[in-house]
């Protein structure tokens, strides 16, 4: 387990941030579907559109920061 941990610390991971991004997009859809009472996005109200848009932009901002922070360490 120690070897796996050391490898993860030295090599940046691109799959994990994108996996979290996909999961957070699914969370946005589920959250606003529960509020609106329907999973059909075209039937949502204006408040749900604006709230999900802000949350969507924020998740991409976080993804960009995480990807910019990853550095390849040369040891």
Backbone as ProteinMPNN parsed JSONL, in Angstrom:
{"seq_chain_A": "XXXXXXXXXXXXXXXXXXXXXXXXXXXXXXXXXXXXXXXXXXXXXXXXXXXXXXXXXXXXXXXXXXXXXXXXXXX", "coords_chain_A": {"N_chain_A": [[0.817, -1.19, 0.0], [1.989, 1.188, 0.609], [3.702, 1.65, -1.554], [1.9, 2.172, -3.638], [0.748, 4.517, -2.723], [2.948, 6.239, -2.773], [3.458, 6.34, -5.517], [1.187, 7.618, -6.416], [1.504, 10.119, -5.324], [3.679, 11.119, -6.729], [3.063, 11.085, -9.455], [0.843, 12.89, -11.476], [-2.714, 12.626, -11.417], [-5.156, 12.308, -13.812], [-7.542, 11.119, -14.273], [-9.053, 10.882, -11.921], [-9.844, 13.615, -11.154], [-11.587, 14.174, -13.347], [-13.456, 12.167, -13.036], [-14.641, 12.914, -10.602], [-15.722, 15.303, -11.509], [-17.699, 14.431, -13.339], [-19.338, 13.045, -11.553], [-20.176, 15.17, -9.946], [-21.62, 16.686, -11.782], [-23.7, 14.917, -12.234], [-24.809, 15.029, -9.692], [-25.732, 17.673, -9.659], [-27.774, 17.512, -11.584], [-29.478, 15.596, -10.377], [-30.137, 16.913, -7.958], [-31.502, 19.294, -8.804], [-33.505, 18.075, -10.23], [-34.969, 16.844, -8.228], [-35.896, 19.111, -6.895], [-37.488, 20.34, -8.868], [-39.197, 18.272, -9.531], [-39.194, 16.715, -11.788], [-37.271, 14.841, -14.146], [-36.741, 15.738, -16.618], [-34.985, 18.089, -18.263], [-35.823, 20.147, -19.896], [-38.229, 20.991, -18.887], [-37.778, 22.372, -16.591], [-37.787, 25.195, -14.322], [-37.009, 28.748, -14.506], [-35.469, 29.563, -12.307], [-34.214, 27.179, -11.543], [-32.699, 26.688, -13.824], [-30.917, 28.867, -13.756], [-29.658, 28.46, -11.277], [-28.501, 25.902, -11.617], [-26.802, 26.48, -13.718], [-24.961, 28.283, -12.597], [-23.817, 26.622, -10.648], [-22.745, 24.671, -12.361], [-20.811, 26.154, -13.804], [-19.134, 26.796, -11.67], [-18.182, 24.217, -10.953], [-16.609, 23.576, -13.162], [-14.703, 25.562, -12.931], [-13.458, 24.735, -10.55], [-12.427, 22.265, -11.443], [-10.594, 23.156, -13.373], [-8.766, 24.534, -11.728], [-7.779, 22.382, -10.181], [-6.558, 20.787, -12.139], [-4.601, 22.555, -13.085], [-3.005, 22.724, -10.849], [-1.657, 20.35, -10.664], [1.452, 18.837, -10.77], [4.244, 17.451, -12.425], [6.489, 15.577, -10.746], [9.97, 15.338, -10.658], [11.933, 13.045, -9.579]], "CA_chain_A": [[0.0, 0.0, 0.0], [2.875, 2.34, 0.643], [4.197, 1.888, -2.908], [0.82, 2.789, -4.4], [0.61, 5.884, -2.237], [4.094, 7.001, -3.262], [3.28, 6.543, -6.948], [0.125, 8.603, -6.596], [2.005, 11.434, -4.958], [4.674, 11.581, -7.694], [2.479, 11.216, -10.785], [-0.487, 13.503, -11.424], [-3.832, 11.809, -11.863], [-6.134, 13.067, -14.581], [-8.82, 10.421, -14.293], [-9.787, 11.162, -10.683], [-10.578, 14.889, -11.227], [-12.686, 14.092, -14.302], [-14.474, 11.319, -12.428], [-15.357, 13.764, -9.655], [-16.49, 16.267, -12.294], [-18.883, 13.73, -13.836], [-20.214, 12.788, -10.408], [-20.781, 16.42, -9.499], [-22.633, 17.039, -12.772], [-24.853, 14.061, -11.936], [-25.406, 15.576, -8.473], [-26.486, 18.871, -10.053], [-28.987, 17.055, -12.265], [-30.352, 14.951, -9.381], [-30.598, 17.927, -7.005], [-32.527, 20.149, -9.392], [-34.634, 17.215, -10.599], [-35.785, 16.702, -7.02], [-36.557, 20.391, -6.621], [-38.511, 20.584, -9.889], [-40.13, 17.167, -9.586], [-39.084, 16.023, -13.069], [-35.889, 14.677, -14.611], [-36.648, 16.364, -17.93], [-34.372, 19.405, -18.077], [-36.56, 21.166, -20.657], [-39.405, 21.413, -18.127], [-37.367, 23.076, -15.382], [-38.074, 26.621, -14.259], [-35.904, 29.684, -14.698], [-34.62, 29.541, -11.117], [-33.389, 25.968, -11.603], [-31.724, 26.899, -14.895], [-29.868, 29.783, -13.309], [-28.906, 27.812, -10.198], [-27.67, 24.829, -12.153], [-25.757, 27.094, -14.543], [-23.918, 28.808, -11.696], [-23.143, 25.452, -10.069], [-22.019, 24.064, -13.47], [-19.623, 26.983, -14.049], [-18.256, 26.642, -10.514], [-17.51, 22.92, -10.994], [-15.544, 23.637, -14.157], [-13.658, 26.394, -12.339], [-12.716, 23.874, -9.624], [-11.668, 21.302, -12.242], [-9.464, 23.868, -13.967], [-7.782, 24.773, -10.666], [-7.152, 21.107, -9.805], [-5.673, 20.366, -13.224], [-3.452, 23.466, -13.122], [-2.192, 22.507, -9.659], [-0.925, 19.094, -10.744], [2.82, 19.012, -11.237], [5.0, 16.211, -12.56], [7.689, 15.645, -9.927], [11.092, 14.587, -11.221], [12.808, 12.607, -8.48]], "C_chain_A": [[0.862, 1.255, 0.0], [3.392, 2.668, -0.75], [3.135, 2.564, -3.773], [0.655, 4.244, -4.007], [1.744, 6.756, -2.764], [3.957, 7.291, -4.748], [2.243, 7.631, -7.193], [0.62, 10.008, -6.267], [2.967, 11.99, -5.999], [4.088, 11.82, -9.08], [1.091, 11.851, -10.681], [-1.553, 12.571, -11.989], [-4.84, 12.692, -12.59], [-7.498, 12.395, -14.587], [-9.668, 10.752, -13.063], [-10.498, 12.519, -10.74], [-11.753, 14.844, -12.207], [-13.805, 13.193, -13.785], [-15.311, 12.121, -11.427], [-16.208, 14.808, -10.384], [-17.787, 15.644, -12.812], [-19.861, 13.455, -12.697], [-20.893, 14.067, -9.913], [-21.833, 16.915, -10.496], [-23.888, 16.192, -12.575], [-25.567, 14.558, -10.678], [-26.233, 16.823, -8.777], [-27.82, 18.463, -10.669], [-29.978, 16.439, -11.276], [-30.948, 15.987, -8.432], [-31.723, 18.771, -7.596], [-33.709, 19.338, -9.924], [-35.549, 16.996, -9.4], [-36.542, 17.983, -6.688], [-37.717, 20.616, -7.596], [-39.55, 19.468, -9.98], [-40.125, 16.41, -10.902], [-37.619, 15.931, -13.478], [-35.673, 15.289, -15.984], [-36.163, 17.804, -17.762], [-35.157, 20.495, -18.805], [-37.792, 21.675, -19.915], [-39.044, 22.142, -16.831], [-37.723, 24.556, -15.481], [-36.813, 27.452, -14.402], [-34.946, 29.675, -13.513], [-33.696, 28.313, -11.118], [-32.344, 26.07, -12.7], [-30.582, 27.786, -14.425], [-29.023, 29.154, -12.201], [-27.998, 26.713, -10.701], [-26.553, 25.38, -13.032], [-24.618, 27.628, -13.686], [-23.126, 27.659, -11.092], [-22.274, 24.767, -11.117], [-20.727, 24.833, -13.756], [-18.63, 26.842, -12.907], [-17.522, 25.305, -10.531], [-16.396, 22.907, -12.036], [-14.397, 24.527, -13.698], [-12.801, 25.566, -11.374], [-11.876, 22.858, -10.379], [-10.441, 21.954, -12.86], [-8.375, 24.134, -12.931], [-7.055, 23.501, -10.272], [-6.17, 20.67, -10.882], [-4.452, 21.269, -13.346], [-2.497, 23.232, -11.961], [-1.329, 21.261, -9.758], [0.419, 19.319, -11.435], [3.471, 17.637, -11.356], [6.306, 16.387, -11.791], [8.777, 14.784, -10.544], [12.065, 14.261, -10.091], [13.743, 11.551, -8.977]], "O_chain_A": [[0.473, 2.277, -0.566], [3.511, 3.843, -1.099], [3.461, 3.448, -4.566], [0.446, 5.105, -4.862], [1.511, 7.899, -3.16], [4.306, 8.384, -5.194], [2.411, 8.468, -8.08], [0.184, 10.979, -6.885], [3.071, 13.208, -6.146], [4.578, 12.681, -9.811], [0.259, 11.404, -9.892], [-1.301, 11.821, -12.933], [-5.314, 13.692, -12.05], [-8.505, 13.04, -14.879], [-10.887, 10.887, -13.174], [-11.679, 12.576, -10.397], [-12.806, 15.417, -11.929], [-14.978, 13.437, -14.07], [-16.537, 12.018, -11.41], [-17.295, 15.154, -9.922], [-18.85, 16.26, -12.733], [-21.071, 13.613, -12.86], [-22.056, 14.039, -9.508], [-22.836, 17.503, -10.09], [-25.005, 16.684, -12.73], [-26.795, 14.512, -10.605], [-27.313, 17.007, -8.214], [-28.868, 19.004, -10.317], [-31.174, 16.725, -11.331], [-32.142, 15.939, -8.136], [-32.769, 18.945, -6.972], [-34.809, 19.875, -10.053], [-36.771, 16.966, -9.546], [-37.692, 17.938, -6.252], [-38.801, 21.036, -7.189], [-40.663, 19.695, -10.455], [-40.973, 15.542, -11.113], [-36.826, 16.829, -13.194], [-34.541, 15.352, -16.464], [-36.862, 18.635, -17.181], [-35.156, 21.648, -18.373], [-38.345, 22.707, -20.294], [-39.934, 22.491, -16.055], [-37.931, 25.094, -16.568], [-35.7, 26.927, -14.417], [-33.733, 29.77, -13.7], [-32.53, 28.41, -10.735], [-31.222, 25.593, -12.532], [-29.414, 27.486, -14.671], [-27.801, 29.305, -12.193], [-26.852, 26.599, -10.264], [-25.468, 24.802, -13.082], [-23.446, 27.443, -14.015], [-21.898, 27.714, -11.031], [-21.172, 24.321, -10.798], [-19.67, 24.227, -13.93], [-17.423, 26.777, -13.136], [-16.349, 25.252, -10.161], [-15.351, 22.294, -11.817], [-13.242, 24.274, -14.04], [-11.575, 25.676, -11.375], [-10.73, 22.608, -10.005], [-9.362, 21.362, -12.867], [-7.189, 23.978, -13.224], [-5.844, 23.524, -10.051], [-5.065, 20.228, -10.568], [-3.368, 20.789, -13.681], [-1.304, 23.512, -12.076], [-0.361, 21.124, -9.01], [0.505, 19.9, -12.516], [3.279, 16.77, -10.504], [7.128, 17.237, -12.135], [8.535, 13.634, -10.911], [12.899, 15.079, -9.704], [14.565, 11.045, -8.213]]}, "name": "protein", "num_of_chains": 1, "seq": "XXXXXXXXXXXXXXXXXXXXXXXXXXXXXXXXXXXXXXXXXXXXXXXXXXXXXXXXXXXXXXXXXXXXXXXXXXX"}
